[in-house]
PDB file of C-alpha atoms in Angstrom:
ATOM      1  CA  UNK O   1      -4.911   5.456   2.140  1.00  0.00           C
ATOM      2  CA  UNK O   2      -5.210   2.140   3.934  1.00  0.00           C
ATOM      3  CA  UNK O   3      -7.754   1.969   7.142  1.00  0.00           C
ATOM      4  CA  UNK O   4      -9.796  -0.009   9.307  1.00  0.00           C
ATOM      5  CA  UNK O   5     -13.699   0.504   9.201  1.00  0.00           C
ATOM      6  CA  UNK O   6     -16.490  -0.794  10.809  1.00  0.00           C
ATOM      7  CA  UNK O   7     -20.099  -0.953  10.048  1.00  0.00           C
ATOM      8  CA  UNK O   8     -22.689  -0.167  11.514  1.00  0.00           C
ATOM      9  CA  UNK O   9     -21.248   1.954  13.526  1.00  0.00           C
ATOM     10  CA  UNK O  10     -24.432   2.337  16.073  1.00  0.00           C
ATOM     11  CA  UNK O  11     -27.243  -0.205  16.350  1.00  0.00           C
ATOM     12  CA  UNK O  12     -30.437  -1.160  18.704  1.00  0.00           C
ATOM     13  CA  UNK O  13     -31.814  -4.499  18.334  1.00  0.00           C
ATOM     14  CA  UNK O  14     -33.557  -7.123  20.972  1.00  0.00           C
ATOM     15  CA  UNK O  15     -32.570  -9.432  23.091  1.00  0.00           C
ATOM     16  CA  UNK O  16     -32.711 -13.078  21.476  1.00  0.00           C
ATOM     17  CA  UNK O  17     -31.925 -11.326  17.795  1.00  0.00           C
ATOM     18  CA  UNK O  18     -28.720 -12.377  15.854  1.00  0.00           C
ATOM     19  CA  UNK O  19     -26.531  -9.480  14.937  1.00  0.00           C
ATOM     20  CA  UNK O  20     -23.531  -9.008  12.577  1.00  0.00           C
ATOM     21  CA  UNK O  21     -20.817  -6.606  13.335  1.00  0.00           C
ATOM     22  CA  UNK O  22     -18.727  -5.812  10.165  1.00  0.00           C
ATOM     23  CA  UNK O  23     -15.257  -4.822  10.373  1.00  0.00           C
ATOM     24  CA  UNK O  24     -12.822  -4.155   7.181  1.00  0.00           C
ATOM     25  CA  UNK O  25      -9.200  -3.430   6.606  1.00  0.00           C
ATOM     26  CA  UNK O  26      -7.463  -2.600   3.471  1.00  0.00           C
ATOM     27  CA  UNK O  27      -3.710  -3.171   4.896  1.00  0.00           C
ATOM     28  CA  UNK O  28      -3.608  -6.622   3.947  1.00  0.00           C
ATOM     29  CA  UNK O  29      -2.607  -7.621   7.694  1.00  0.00           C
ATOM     30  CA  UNK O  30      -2.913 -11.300   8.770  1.00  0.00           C
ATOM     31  CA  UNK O  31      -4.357 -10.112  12.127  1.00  0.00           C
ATOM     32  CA  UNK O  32      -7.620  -8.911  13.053  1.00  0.00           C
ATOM     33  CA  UNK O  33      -8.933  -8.551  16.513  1.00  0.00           C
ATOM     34  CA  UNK O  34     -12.458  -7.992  18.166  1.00  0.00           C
ATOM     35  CA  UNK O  35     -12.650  -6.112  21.887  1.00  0.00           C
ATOM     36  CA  UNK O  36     -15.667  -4.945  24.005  1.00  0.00           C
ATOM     37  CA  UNK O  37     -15.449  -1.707  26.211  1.00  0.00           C
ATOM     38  CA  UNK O  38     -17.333  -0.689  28.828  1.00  0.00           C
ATOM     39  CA  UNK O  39     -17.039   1.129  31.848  1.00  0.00           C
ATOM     40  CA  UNK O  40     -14.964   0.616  34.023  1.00  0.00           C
ATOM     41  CA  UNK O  41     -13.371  -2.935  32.118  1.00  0.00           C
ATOM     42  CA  UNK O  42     -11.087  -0.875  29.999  1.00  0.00           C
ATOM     43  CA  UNK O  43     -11.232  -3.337  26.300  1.00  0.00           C
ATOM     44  CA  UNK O  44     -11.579  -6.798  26.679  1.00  0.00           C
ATOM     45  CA  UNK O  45     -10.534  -9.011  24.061  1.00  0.00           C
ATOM     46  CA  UNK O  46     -13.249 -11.393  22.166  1.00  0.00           C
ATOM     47  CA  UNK O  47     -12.056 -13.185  19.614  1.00  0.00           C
ATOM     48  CA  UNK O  48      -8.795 -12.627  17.009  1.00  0.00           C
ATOM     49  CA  UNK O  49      -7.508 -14.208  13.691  1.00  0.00           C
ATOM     50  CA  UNK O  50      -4.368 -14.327  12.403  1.00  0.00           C
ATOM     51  CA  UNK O  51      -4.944 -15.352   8.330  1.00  0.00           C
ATOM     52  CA  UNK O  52      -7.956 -16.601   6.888  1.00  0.00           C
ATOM     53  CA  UNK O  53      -9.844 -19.599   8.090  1.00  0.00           C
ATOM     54  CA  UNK O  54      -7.971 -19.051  11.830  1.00  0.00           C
ATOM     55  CA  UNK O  55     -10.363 -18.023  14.533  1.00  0.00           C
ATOM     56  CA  UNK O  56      -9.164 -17.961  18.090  1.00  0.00           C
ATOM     57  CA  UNK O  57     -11.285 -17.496  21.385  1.00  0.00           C
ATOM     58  CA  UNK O  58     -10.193 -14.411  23.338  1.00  0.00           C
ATOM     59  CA  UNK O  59     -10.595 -13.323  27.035  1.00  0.00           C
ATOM     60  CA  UNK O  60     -14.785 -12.735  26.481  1.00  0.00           C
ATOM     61  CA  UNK O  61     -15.753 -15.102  23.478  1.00  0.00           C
ATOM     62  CA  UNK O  62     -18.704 -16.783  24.915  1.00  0.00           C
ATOM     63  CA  UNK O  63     -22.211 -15.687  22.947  1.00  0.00           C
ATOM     64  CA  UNK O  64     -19.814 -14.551  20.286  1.00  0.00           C
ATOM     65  CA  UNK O  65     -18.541 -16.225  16.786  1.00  0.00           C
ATOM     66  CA  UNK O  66     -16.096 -14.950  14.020  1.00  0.00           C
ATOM     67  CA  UNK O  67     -15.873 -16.492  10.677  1.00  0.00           C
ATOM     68  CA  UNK O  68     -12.365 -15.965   8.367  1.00  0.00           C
ATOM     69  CA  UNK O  69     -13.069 -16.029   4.551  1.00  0.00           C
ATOM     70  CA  UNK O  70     -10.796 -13.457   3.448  1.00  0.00           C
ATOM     71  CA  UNK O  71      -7.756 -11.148   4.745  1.00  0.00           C
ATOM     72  CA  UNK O  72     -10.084  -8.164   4.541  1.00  0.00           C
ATOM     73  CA  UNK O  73     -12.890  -9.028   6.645  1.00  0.00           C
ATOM     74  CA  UNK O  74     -13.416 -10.306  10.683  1.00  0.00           C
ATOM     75  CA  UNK O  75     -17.211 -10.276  10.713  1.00  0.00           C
ATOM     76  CA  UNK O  76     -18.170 -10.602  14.539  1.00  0.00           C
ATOM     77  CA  UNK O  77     -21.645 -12.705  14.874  1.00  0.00           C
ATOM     78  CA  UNK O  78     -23.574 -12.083  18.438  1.00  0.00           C
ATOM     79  CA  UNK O  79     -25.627 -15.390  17.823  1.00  0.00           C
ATOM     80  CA  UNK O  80     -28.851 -14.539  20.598  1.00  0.00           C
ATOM     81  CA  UNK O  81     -27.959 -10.809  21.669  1.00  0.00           C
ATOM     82  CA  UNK O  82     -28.450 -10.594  25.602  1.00  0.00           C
ATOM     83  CA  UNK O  83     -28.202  -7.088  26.995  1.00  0.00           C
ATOM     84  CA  UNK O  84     -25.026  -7.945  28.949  1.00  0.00           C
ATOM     85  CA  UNK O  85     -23.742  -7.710  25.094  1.00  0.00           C
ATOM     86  CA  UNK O  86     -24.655  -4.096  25.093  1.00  0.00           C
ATOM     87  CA  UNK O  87     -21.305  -1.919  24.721  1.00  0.00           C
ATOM     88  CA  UNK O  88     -18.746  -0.765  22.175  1.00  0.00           C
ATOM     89  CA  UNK O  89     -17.009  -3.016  19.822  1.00  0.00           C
ATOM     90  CA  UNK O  90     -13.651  -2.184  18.133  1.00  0.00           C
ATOM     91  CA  UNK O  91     -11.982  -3.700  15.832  1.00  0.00           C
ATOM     92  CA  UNK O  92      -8.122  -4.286  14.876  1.00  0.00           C
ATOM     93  CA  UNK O  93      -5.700  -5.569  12.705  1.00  0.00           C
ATOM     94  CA  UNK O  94      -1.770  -5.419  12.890  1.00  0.00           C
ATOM     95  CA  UNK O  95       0.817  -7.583  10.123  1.00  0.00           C
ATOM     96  CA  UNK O  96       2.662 -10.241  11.079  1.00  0.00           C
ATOM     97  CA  UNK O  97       6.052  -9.776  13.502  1.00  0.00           C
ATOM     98  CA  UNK O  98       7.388  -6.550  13.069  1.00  0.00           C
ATOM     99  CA  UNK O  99       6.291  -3.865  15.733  1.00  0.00           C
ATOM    100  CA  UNK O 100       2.709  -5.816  16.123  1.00  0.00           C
ATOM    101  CA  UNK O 101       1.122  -2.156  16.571  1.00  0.00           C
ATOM    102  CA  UNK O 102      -2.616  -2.454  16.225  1.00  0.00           C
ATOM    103  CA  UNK O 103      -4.586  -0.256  14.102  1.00  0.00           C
ATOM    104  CA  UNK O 104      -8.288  -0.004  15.241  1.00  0.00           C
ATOM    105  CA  UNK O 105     -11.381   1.048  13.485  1.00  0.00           C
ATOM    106  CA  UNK O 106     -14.015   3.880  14.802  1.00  0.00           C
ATOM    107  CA  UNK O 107     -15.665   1.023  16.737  1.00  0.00           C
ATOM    108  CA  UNK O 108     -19.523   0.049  17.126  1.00  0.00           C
ATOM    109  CA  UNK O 109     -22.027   1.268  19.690  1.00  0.00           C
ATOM    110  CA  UNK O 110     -24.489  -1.875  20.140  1.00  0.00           C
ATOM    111  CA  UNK O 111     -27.713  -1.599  22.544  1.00  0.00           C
ATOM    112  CA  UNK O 112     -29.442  -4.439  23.474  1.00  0.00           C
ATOM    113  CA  UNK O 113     -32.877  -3.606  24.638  1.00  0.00           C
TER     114      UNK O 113
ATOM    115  CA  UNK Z   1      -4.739  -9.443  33.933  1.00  0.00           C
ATOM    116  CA  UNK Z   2      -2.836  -6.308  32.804  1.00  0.00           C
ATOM    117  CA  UNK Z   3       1.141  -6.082  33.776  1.00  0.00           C
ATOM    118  CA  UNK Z   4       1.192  -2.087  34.074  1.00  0.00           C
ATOM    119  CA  UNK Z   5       0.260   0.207  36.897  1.00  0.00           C
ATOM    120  CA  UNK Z   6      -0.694   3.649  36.108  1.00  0.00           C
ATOM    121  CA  UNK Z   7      -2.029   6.613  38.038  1.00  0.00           C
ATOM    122  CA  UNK Z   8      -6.206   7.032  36.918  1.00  0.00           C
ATOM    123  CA  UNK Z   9      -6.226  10.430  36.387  1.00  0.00           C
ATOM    124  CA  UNK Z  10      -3.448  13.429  35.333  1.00  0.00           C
ATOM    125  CA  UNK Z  11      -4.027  17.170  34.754  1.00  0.00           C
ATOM    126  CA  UNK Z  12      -1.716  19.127  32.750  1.00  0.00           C
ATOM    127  CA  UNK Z  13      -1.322  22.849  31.178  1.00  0.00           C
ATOM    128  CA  UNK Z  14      -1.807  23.558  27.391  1.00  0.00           C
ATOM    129  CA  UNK Z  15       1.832  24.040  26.272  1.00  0.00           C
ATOM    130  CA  UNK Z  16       3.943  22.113  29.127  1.00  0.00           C
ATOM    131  CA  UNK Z  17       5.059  18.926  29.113  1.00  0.00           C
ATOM    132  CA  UNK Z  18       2.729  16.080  30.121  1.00  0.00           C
ATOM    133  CA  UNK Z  19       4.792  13.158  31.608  1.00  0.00           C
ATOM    134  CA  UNK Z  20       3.017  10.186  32.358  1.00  0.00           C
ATOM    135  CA  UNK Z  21       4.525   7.157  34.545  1.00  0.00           C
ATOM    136  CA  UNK Z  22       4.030   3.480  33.756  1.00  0.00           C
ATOM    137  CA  UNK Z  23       4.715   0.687  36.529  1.00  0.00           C
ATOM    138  CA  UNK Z  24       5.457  -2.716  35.036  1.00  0.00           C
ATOM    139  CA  UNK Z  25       8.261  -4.548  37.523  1.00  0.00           C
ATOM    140  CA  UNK Z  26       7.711  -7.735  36.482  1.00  0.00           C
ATOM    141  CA  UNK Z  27       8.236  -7.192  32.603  1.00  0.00           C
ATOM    142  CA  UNK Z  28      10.204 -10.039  30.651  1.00  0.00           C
ATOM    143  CA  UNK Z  29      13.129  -9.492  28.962  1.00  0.00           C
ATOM    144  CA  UNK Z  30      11.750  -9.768  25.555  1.00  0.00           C
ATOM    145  CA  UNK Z  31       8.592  -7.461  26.344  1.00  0.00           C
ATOM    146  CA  UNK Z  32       8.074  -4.320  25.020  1.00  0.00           C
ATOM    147  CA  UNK Z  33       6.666  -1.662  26.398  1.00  0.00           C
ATOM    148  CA  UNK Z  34       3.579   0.276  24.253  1.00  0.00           C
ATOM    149  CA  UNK Z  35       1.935   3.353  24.234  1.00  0.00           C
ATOM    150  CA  UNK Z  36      -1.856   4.225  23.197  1.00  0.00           C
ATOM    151  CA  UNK Z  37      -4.102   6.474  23.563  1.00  0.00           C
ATOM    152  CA  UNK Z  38      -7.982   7.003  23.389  1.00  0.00           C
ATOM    153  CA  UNK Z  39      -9.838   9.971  22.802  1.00  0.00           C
ATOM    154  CA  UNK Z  40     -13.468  10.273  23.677  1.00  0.00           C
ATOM    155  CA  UNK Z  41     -15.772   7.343  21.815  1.00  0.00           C
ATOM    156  CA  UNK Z  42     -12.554   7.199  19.327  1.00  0.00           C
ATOM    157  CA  UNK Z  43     -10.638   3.861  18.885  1.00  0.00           C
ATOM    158  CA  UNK Z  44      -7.032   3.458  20.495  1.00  0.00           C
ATOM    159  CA  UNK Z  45      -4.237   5.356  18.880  1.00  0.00           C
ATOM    160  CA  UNK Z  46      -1.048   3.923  18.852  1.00  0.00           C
ATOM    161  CA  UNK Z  47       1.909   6.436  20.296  1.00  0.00           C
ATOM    162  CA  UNK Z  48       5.008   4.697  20.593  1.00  0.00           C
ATOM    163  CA  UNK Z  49       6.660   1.454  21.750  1.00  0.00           C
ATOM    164  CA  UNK Z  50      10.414   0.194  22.897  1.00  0.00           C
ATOM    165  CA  UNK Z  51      12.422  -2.252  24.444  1.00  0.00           C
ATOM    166  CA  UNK Z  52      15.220  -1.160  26.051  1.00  0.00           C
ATOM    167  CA  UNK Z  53      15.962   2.341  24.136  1.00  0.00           C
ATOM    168  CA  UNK Z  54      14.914   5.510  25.101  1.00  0.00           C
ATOM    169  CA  UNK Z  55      12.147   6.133  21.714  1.00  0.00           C
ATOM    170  CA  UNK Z  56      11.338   9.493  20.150  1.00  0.00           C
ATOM    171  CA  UNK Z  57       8.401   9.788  17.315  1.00  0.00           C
ATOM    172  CA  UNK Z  58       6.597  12.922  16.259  1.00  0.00           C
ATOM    173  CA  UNK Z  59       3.795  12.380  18.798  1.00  0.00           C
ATOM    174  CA  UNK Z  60       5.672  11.393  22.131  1.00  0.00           C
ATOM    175  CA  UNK Z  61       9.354  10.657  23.829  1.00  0.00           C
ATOM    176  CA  UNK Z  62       9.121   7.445  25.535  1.00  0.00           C
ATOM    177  CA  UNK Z  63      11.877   7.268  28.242  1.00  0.00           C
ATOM    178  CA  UNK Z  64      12.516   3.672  30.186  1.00  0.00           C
ATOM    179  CA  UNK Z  65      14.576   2.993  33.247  1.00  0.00           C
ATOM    180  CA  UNK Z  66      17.610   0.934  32.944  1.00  0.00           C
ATOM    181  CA  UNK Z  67      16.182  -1.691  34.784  1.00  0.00           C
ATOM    182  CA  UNK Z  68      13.257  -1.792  32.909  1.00  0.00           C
ATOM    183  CA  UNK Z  69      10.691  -1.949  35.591  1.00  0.00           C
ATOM    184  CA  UNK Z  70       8.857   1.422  34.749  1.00  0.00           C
ATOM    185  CA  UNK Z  71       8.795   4.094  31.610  1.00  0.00           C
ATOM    186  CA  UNK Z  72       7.410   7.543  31.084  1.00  0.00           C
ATOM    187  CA  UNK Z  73       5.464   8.704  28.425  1.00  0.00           C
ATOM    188  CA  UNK Z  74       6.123  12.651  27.424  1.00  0.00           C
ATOM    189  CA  UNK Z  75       4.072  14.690  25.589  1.00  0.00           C
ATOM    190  CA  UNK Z  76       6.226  17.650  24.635  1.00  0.00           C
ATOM    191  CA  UNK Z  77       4.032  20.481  24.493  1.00  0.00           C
ATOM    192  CA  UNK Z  78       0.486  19.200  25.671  1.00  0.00           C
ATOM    193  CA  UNK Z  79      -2.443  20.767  23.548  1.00  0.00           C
ATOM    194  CA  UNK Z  80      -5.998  20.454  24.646  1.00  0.00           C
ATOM    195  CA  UNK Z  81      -6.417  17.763  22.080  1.00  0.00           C
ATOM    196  CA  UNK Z  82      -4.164  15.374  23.940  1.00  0.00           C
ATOM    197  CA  UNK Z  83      -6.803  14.958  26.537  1.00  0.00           C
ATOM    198  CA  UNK Z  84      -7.767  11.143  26.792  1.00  0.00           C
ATOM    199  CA  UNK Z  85      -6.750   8.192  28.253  1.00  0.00           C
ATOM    200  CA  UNK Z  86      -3.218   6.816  27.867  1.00  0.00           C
ATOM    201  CA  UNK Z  87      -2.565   2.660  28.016  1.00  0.00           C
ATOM    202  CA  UNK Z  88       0.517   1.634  28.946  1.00  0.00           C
ATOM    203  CA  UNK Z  89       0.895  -2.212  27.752  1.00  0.00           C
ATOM    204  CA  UNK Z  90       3.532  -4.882  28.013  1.00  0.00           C
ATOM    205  CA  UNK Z  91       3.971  -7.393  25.082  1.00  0.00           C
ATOM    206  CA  UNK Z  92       6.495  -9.248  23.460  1.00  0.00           C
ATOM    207  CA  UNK Z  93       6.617  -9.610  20.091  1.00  0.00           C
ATOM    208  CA  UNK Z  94       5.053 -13.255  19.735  1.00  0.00           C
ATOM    209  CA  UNK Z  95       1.445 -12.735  21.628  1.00  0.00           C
ATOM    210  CA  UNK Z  96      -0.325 -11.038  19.012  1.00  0.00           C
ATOM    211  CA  UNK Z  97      -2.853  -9.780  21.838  1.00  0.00           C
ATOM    212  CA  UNK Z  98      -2.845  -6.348  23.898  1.00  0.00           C
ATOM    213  CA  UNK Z  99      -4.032  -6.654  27.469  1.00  0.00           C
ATOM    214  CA  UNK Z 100      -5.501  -2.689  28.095  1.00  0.00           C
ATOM    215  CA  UNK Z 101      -5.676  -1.829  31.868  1.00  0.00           C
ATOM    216  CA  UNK Z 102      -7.612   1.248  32.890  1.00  0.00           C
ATOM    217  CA  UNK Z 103      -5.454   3.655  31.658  1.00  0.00           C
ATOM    218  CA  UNK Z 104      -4.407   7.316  32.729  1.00  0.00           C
ATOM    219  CA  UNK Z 105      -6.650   9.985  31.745  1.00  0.00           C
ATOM    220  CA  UNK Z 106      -5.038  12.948  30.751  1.00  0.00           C
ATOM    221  CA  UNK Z 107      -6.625  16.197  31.372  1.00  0.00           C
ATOM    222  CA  UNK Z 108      -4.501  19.281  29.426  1.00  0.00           C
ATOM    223  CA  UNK Z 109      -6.347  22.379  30.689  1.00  0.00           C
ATOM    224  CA  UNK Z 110      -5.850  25.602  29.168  1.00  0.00           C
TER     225      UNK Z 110
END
């Protein structure tokens, strides 16, 4: 069956350290999303694509980059990881038109210490 | 900013019907109204969506007013496994993006 996954799906690094949150989809969809949650924000939008090599900012992009290479994979880069970064990442993806439902992966706990 | 109002919290019994109301008087005419849901430290689920249409799926009835300016989710027969928090979203079909406001969180006691 198709899904969305994410890797890894907890991680602890330090503050000033580059990170790399993988997320992967095997429904072929155009779109992929990144959002942040944390308490009391509800999920705040980061970045999104919609096809490869397209790379828009979203609501919260600053300190974070997304790169395009493929329809499978929206790898989110957290270039100098400040502990304001620390929450849970989820990732989506939804085809082009249509309903525009979003499917989202299991999502990543990050802690920035 | 989000476009719905929603109550924060709900408490239902296992095996009623959970109805949770959605506030969204200044939707466009070409917005649809959406449905998730988000059990604990899960990603969102999505429920249902419609325009104008009352919707039925296997999970949920979605029921909107004739003038558009609020909906109801319902849950059929709540189990204790439709606990979490329920996002109400507006969105046409154009923005590819989903603005998620705090939610409802739906407690089904037993």
């Amino acid at each position: 069956d198709a899904e969305i996954t994410q890797s890894p799906r907890h991680k602890i690094t330090e503050t000033g350290r580059q990170v790399t949150l993988a997320c992967h989809q095997t429904w072929n969809h155009n779109n992929m999303f990144w959002y942040r949650q944390d308490l009391g924000h509800g999920l705040r939008l980061i970045h999104y694509s919609y096809g490869v090599q397209d790379t828009n900012k979203g609501e919260v992009s600053d300190g974070y980059s997304v790169s395009r290479s493929n329809t499978e994979d929206l790898p989110l880069t957290l270039e100098s990881a400040a502990s304001s970064q620390t929450s849970v990442y989820f990732c989506a993806s939804s085809d082009q038109g249509g309903s525009n439902e979003q499917f989202f992966g299991p999502g990543t706990r990050l802690t920035v210490l | 900013d989000a476009k719905t109002t929603q109550p924060p919290s709900m408490d239902c019994a296992e095996g009623r019907a959970a109805n949770l109301p959605c506030n969204h008087s200044t939707i466009s005419g070409n917005e649809y109204v959406y449905w998730y849901r988000q059990i604990h430290s899960q990603g969102p689920q999505y429920i249902i969506h419609g325009l104008k249409n009352n919707e039925t799926n296997e999970m949920a009835s979605l029921i909107i007013t004739e003038d558009r300016k609020s909906s109801t989710l319902i849950l059929p027969h709540a189990t204790l496994r439709d606990t979490a928090v329920y996002y109400c979203i507006v969105k046409d079909n154009y923005g590819q993006n989903f603005v998620f406001g705090p939610g409802t969180r739906l407690s089904v006691l037993p």
